[in-house]
Short mmCIF file of C-alpha atoms and ligand atoms in Angstrom, two decimals:
data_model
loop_
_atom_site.label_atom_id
_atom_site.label_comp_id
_atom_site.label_asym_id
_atom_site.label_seq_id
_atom_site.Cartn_x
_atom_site.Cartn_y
_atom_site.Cartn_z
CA UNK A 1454 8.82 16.38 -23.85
CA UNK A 1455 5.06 15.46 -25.10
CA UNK A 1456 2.95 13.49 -23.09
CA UNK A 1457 0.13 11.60 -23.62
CA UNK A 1458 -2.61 10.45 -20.21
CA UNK A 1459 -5.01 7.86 -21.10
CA UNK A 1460 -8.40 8.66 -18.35
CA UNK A 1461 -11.02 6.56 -18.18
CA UNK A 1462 -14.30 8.04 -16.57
CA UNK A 1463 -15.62 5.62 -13.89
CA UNK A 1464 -18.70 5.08 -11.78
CA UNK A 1465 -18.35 6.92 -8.35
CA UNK A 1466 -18.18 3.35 -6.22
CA UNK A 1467 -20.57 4.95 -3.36
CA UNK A 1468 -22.80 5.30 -6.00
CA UNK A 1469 -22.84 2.07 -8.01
CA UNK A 1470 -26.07 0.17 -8.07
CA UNK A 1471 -26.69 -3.17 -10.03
CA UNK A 1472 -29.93 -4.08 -10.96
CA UNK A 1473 -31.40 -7.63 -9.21
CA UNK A 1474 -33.64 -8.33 -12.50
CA UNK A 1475 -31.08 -7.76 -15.31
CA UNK A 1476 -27.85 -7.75 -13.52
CA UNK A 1477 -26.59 -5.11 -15.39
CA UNK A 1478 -25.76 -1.43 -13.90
CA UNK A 1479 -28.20 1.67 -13.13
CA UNK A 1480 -26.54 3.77 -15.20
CA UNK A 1481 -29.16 6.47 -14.24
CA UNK A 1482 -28.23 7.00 -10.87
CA UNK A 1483 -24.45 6.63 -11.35
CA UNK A 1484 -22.42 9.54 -11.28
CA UNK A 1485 -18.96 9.69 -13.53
CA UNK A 1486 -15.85 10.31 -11.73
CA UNK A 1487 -12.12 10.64 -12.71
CA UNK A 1488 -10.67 7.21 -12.41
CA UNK A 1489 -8.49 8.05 -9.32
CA UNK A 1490 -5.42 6.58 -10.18
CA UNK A 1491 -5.60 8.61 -13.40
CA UNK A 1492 -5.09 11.55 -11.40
CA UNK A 1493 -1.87 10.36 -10.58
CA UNK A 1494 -1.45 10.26 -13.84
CA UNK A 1495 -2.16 13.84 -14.76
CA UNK A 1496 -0.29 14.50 -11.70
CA UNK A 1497 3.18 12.78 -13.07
CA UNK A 1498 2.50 14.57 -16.26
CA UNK A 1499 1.73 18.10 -15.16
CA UNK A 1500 5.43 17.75 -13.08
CA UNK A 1501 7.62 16.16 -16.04
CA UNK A 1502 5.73 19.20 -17.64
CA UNK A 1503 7.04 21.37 -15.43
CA UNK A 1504 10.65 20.49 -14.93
CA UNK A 1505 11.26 19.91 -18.97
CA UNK A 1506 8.46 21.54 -20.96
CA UNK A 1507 6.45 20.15 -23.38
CA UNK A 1508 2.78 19.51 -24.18
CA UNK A 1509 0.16 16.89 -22.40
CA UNK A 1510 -2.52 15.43 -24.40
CA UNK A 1511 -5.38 13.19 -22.64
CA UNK A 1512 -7.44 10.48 -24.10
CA UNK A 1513 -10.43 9.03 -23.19
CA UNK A 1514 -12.48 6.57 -24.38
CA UNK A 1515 -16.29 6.50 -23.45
CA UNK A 1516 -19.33 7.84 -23.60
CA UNK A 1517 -20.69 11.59 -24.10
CA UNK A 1518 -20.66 11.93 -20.47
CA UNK A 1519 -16.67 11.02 -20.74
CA UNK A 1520 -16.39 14.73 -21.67
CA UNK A 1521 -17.14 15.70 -18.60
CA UNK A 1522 -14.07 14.11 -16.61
CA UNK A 1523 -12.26 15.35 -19.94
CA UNK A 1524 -13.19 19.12 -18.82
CA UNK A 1525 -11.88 18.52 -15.42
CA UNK A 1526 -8.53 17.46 -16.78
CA UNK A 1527 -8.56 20.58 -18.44
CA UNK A 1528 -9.28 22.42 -15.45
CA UNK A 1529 -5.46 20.85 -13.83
CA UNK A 1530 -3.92 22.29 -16.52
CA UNK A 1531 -3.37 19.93 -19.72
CA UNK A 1532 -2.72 20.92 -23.17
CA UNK A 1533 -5.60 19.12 -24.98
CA UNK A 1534 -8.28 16.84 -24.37
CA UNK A 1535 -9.90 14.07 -26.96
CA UNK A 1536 -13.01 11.92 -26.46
CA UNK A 1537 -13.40 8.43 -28.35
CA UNK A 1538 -16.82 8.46 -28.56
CA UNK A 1539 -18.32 6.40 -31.42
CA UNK A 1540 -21.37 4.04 -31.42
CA UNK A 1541 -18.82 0.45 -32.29
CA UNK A 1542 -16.60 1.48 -29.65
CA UNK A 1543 -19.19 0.53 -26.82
CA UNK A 1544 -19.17 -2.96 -25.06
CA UNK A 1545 -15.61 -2.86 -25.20
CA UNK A 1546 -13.11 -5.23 -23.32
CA UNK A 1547 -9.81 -4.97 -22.63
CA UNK A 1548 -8.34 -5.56 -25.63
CA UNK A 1549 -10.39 -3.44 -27.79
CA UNK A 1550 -10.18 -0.83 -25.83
CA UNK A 1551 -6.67 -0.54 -26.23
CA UNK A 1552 -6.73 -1.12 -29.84
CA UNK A 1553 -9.10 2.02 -30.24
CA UNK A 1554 -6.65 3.83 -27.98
CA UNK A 1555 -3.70 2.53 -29.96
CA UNK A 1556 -5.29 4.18 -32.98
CA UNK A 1557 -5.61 7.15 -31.45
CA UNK A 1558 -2.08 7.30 -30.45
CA UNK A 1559 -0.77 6.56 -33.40
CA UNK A 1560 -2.94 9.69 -35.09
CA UNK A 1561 -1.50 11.83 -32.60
CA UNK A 1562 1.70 10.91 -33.11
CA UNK A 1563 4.84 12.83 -31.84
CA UNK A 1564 4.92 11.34 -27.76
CA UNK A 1565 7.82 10.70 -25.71
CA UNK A 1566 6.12 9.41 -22.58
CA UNK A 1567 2.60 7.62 -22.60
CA UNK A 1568 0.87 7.66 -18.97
CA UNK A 1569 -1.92 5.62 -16.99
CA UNK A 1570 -2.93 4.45 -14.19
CA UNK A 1571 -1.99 1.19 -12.68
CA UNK A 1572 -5.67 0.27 -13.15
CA UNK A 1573 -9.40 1.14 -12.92
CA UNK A 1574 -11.78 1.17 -10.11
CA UNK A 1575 -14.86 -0.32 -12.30
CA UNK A 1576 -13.16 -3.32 -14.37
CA UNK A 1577 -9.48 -3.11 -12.44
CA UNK A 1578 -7.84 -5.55 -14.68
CA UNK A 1579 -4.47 -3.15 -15.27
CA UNK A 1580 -4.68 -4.96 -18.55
CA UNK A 1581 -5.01 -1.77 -20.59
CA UNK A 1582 -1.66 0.04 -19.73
CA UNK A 1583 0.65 -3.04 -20.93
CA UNK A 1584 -1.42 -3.92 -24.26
CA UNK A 1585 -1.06 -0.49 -25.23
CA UNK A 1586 2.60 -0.64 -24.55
CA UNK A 1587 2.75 -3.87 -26.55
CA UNK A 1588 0.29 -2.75 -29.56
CA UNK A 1589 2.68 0.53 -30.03
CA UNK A 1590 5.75 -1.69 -29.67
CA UNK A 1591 7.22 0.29 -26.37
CA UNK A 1592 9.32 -0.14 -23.49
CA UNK A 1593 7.16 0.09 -20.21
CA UNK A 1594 6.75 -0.13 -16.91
CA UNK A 1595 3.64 -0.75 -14.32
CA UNK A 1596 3.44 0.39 -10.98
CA UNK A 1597 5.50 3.12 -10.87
CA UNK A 1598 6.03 5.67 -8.34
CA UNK A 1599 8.46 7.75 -9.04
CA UNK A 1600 10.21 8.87 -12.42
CA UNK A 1601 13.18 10.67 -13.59
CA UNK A 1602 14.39 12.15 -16.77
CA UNK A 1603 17.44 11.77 -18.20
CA UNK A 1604 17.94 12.90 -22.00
CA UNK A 1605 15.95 10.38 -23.90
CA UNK A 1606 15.53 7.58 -21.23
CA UNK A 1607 13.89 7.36 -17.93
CA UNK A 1608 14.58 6.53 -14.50
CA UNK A 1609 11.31 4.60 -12.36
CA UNK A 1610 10.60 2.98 -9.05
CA UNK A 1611 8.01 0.58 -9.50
CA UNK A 1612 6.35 -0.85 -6.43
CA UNK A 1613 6.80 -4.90 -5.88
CA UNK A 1614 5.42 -6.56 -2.83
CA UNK A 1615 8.45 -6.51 -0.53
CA UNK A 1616 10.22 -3.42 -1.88
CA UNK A 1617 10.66 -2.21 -5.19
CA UNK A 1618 12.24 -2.22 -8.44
CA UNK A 1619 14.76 0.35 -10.50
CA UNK A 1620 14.04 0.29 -13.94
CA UNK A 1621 15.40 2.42 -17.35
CA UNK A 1622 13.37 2.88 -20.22
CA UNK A 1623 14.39 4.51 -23.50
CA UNK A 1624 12.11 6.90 -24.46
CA UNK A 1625 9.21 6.91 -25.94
CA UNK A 1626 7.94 4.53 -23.50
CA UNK A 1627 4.45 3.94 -21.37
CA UNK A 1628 4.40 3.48 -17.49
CA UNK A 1629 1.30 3.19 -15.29
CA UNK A 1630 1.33 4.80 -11.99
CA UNK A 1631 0.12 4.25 -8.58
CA UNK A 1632 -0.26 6.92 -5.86
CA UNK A 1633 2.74 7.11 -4.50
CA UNK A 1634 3.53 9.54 -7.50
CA UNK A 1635 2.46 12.43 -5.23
CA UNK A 1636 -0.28 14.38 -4.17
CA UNK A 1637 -2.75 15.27 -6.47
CA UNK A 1638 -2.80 19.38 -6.99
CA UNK A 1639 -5.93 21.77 -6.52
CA UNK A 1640 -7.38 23.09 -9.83
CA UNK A 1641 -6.50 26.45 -10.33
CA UNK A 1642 -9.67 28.97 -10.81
CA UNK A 1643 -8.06 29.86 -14.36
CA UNK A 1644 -7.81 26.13 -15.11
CA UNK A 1645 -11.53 25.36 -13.97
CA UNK A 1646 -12.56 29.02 -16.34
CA UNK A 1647 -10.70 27.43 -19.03
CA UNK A 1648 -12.09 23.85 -18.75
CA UNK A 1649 -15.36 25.23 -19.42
CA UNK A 1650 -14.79 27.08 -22.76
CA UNK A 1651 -12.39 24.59 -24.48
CA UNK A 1652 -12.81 22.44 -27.43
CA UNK A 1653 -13.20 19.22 -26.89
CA UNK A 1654 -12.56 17.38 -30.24
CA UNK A 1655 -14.75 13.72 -30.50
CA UNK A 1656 -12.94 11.23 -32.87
CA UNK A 1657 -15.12 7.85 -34.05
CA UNK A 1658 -13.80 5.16 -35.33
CA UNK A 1659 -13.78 6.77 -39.09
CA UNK A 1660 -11.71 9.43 -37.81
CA UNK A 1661 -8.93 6.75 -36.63
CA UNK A 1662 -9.12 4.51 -39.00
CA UNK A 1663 -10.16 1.77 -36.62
CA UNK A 1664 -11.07 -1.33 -38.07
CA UNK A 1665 -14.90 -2.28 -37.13
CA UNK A 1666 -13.92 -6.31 -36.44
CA UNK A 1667 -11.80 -4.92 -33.63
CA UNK A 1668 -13.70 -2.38 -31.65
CA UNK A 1669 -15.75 -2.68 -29.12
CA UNK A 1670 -18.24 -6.00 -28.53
CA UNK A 1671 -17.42 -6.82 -31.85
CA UNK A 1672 -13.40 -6.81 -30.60
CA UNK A 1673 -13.77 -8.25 -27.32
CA UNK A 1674 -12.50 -11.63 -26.84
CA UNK A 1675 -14.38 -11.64 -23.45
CA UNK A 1676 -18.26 -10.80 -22.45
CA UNK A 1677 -19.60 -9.92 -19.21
CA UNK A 1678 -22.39 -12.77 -18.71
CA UNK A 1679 -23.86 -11.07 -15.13
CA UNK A 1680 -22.83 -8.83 -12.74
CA UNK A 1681 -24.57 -9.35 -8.91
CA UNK A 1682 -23.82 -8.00 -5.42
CA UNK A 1683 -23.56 -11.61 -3.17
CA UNK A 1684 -26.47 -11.38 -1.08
CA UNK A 1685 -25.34 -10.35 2.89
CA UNK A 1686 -26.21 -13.14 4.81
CA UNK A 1687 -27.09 -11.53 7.93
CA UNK A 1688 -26.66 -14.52 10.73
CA UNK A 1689 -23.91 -14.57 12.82
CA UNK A 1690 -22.30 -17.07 14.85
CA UNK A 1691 -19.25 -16.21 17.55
CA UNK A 1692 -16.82 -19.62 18.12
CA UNK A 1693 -16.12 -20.52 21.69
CA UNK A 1694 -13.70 -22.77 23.44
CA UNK A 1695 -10.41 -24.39 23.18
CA UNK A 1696 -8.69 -23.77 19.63
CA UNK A 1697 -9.61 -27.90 18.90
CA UNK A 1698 -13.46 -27.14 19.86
CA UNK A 1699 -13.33 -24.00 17.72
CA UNK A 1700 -11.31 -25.62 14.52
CA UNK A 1701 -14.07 -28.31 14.94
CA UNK A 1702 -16.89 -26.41 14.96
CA UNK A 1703 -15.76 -24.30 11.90
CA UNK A 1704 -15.74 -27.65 9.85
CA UNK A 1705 -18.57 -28.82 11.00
CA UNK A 1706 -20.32 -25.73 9.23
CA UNK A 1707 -18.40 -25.22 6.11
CA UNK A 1708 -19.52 -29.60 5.84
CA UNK A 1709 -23.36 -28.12 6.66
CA UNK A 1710 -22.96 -25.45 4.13
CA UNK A 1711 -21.30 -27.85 1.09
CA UNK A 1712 -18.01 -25.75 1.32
CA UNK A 1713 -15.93 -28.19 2.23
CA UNK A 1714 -16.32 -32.54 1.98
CA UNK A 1715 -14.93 -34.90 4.54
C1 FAD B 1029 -16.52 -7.46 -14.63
C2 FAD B 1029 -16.44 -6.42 -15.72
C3 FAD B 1029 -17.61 -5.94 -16.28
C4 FAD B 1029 -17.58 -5.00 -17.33
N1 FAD B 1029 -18.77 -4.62 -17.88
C5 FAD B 1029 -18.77 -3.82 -18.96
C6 FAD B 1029 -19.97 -3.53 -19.64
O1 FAD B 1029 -21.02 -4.03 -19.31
N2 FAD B 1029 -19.90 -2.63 -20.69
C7 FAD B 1029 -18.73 -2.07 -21.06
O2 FAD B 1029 -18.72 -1.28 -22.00
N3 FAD B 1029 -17.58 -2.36 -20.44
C8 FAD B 1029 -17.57 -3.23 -19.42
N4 FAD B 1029 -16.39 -3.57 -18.81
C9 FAD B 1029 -15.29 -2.67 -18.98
C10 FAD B 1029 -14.24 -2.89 -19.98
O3 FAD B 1029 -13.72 -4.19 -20.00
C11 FAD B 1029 -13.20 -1.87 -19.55
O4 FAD B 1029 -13.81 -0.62 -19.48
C12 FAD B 1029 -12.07 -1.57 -20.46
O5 FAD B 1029 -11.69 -2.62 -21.25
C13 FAD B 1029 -10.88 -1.06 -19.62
O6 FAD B 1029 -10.44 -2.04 -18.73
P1 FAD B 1029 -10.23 -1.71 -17.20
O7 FAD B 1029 -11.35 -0.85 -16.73
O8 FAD B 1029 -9.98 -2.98 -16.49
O9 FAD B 1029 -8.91 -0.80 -17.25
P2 FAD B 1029 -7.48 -1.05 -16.60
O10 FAD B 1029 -6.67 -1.93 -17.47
O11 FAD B 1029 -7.58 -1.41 -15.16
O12 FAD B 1029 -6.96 0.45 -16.73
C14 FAD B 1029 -5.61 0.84 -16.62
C15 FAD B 1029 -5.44 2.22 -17.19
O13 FAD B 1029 -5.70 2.22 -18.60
C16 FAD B 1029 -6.30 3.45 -18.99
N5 FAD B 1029 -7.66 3.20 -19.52
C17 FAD B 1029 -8.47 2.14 -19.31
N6 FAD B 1029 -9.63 2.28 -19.97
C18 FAD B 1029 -9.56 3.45 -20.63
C19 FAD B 1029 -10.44 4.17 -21.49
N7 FAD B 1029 -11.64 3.71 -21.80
N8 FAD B 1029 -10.03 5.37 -21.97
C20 FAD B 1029 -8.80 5.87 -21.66
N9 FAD B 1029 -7.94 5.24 -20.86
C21 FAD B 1029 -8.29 4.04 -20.36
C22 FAD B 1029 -6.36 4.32 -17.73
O14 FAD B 1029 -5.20 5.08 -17.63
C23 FAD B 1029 -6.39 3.27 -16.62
O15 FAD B 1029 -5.95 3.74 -15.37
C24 FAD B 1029 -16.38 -4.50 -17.77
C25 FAD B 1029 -15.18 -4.96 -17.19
C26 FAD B 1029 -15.22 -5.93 -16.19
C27 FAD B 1029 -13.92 -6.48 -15.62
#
């Protein structure tokens, strides 16, 4: 059984500072992290792996740094690695980025299972998983926490609200996962020697055949216009009194403050 992880490298959050003037983030002082819930995916894949064989492939699409989080995938114990790195592909939203990743999957070819995480940390739209699925015309499932093979189809649990949901898919299909998959291993030693010897091939949008209309700003449908932190208003003000006083009082200022009109 082949699999294929889409990983996206994100901005450690502790470490994410926007800058007041431009509004834009200090990339400088960011460092790049595995998205978390893409360890889950690695995770999923690096069991199925286990129990039926097979080969795991991981994508990412980013910048040079990206091959950094690529190496550490290595070091859990994946197949092969590839980095979508290409000037055009940058200011992508989400639905260039998963037309670039499309591409890519389609080059690659040969996949029974595609798996991602339910979302990012840095956008967190959990746009990308679906408009894969629906770009390479397959079955899938979001939110899943638990899978099972059988033959050519698979068995998930996919979190709702109040409970959760039994699904089949026929295979090849695409689910995103959440944590509930299961612990995230330890890199082994071997993994983490490996990791830092192996070829990382970069693909650009040539090497895809990606059309230049729809990657990245060029692609996106949507633009960020500013990115702020809300300033912390640091005055505080404790309620007192009967629940009518209180409820009162609370109007009063959300009137003072042009929240709410009476
Ligand atoms: C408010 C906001 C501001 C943004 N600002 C910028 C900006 O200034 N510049 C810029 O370039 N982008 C920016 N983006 C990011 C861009 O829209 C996303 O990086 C991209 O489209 C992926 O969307 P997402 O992070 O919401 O992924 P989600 O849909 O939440 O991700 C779900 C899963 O899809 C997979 N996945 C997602 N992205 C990738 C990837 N790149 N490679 C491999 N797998 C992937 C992973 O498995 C991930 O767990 C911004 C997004 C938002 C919402």
């Amino acid at each position: 059984m082949n699999f294929i992880v889409c990983l996206k490298q994100v901005p450690e959050t502790e470490s994410v500072r926007i800058d007041p003037k431009t509004g834009t983030l200090m990339r400088t002082t960011v460092k790049g992290i595995i998205n978390p819930y893409d360890l889950y995916a690695l995770e999923a894949s690096l069991r199925l792996r286990e129990a039926r064989g097979g080969k795991i492939v991981v994508l990412s699409m980013g910048p040079p740094q990206a091959e950094e989080s690529l190496r550490e995938a290595i070091s859990y114990g994946v197949d092969e690695a590839i980095l979508l790195c290409d000037r055009p592909f940058a200011g992508a939203d989400t639905l260039a980025t998963s037309y670039t990743l499309a591409k890519a999957i389609e080059k690659i070819g040969g996949f029974d299972l595609i798996i991602c995480g339910k979302e990012t940390t840095d956008g967190s739209t959990a746009q990308v998983g679906p408009q894969l699925a629906q770009r390479l015309s397959l079955p899938y499932a979001t939110y899943v926490r638990k899978i099972d093979v059988k033959d050519r189809e698979i068995v998930v649990e996919r979190s709702l609200e109040n409970g959760y949901q039994v699904l089949v898919l026929p295979l090849p299909a695409l689910i995103t996962v959440t944590k509930e998959i299961g612990r995230v291993r330890i890199p082994s030693i071997r993994g983490r020697m490996r990791a830092k010897r192996e070829n990382i091939p970069i693909w650009g949008a040539n090497d895809i055949d990606a059309s230049l209309e729809r990657i990245g700003l060029k692609g996106s449908a949507t633009q960020v216009v500013n990115i702020f932190s809300p300033p912390v208003k640091k005055e505080r003000e404790i309620i007192e009194g009967s629940a009518e006083d209180q409820a009162k009082r609370l109007l009063d200022i959300l009137e003072t403050q042009g929240i709410l009109k009476r």
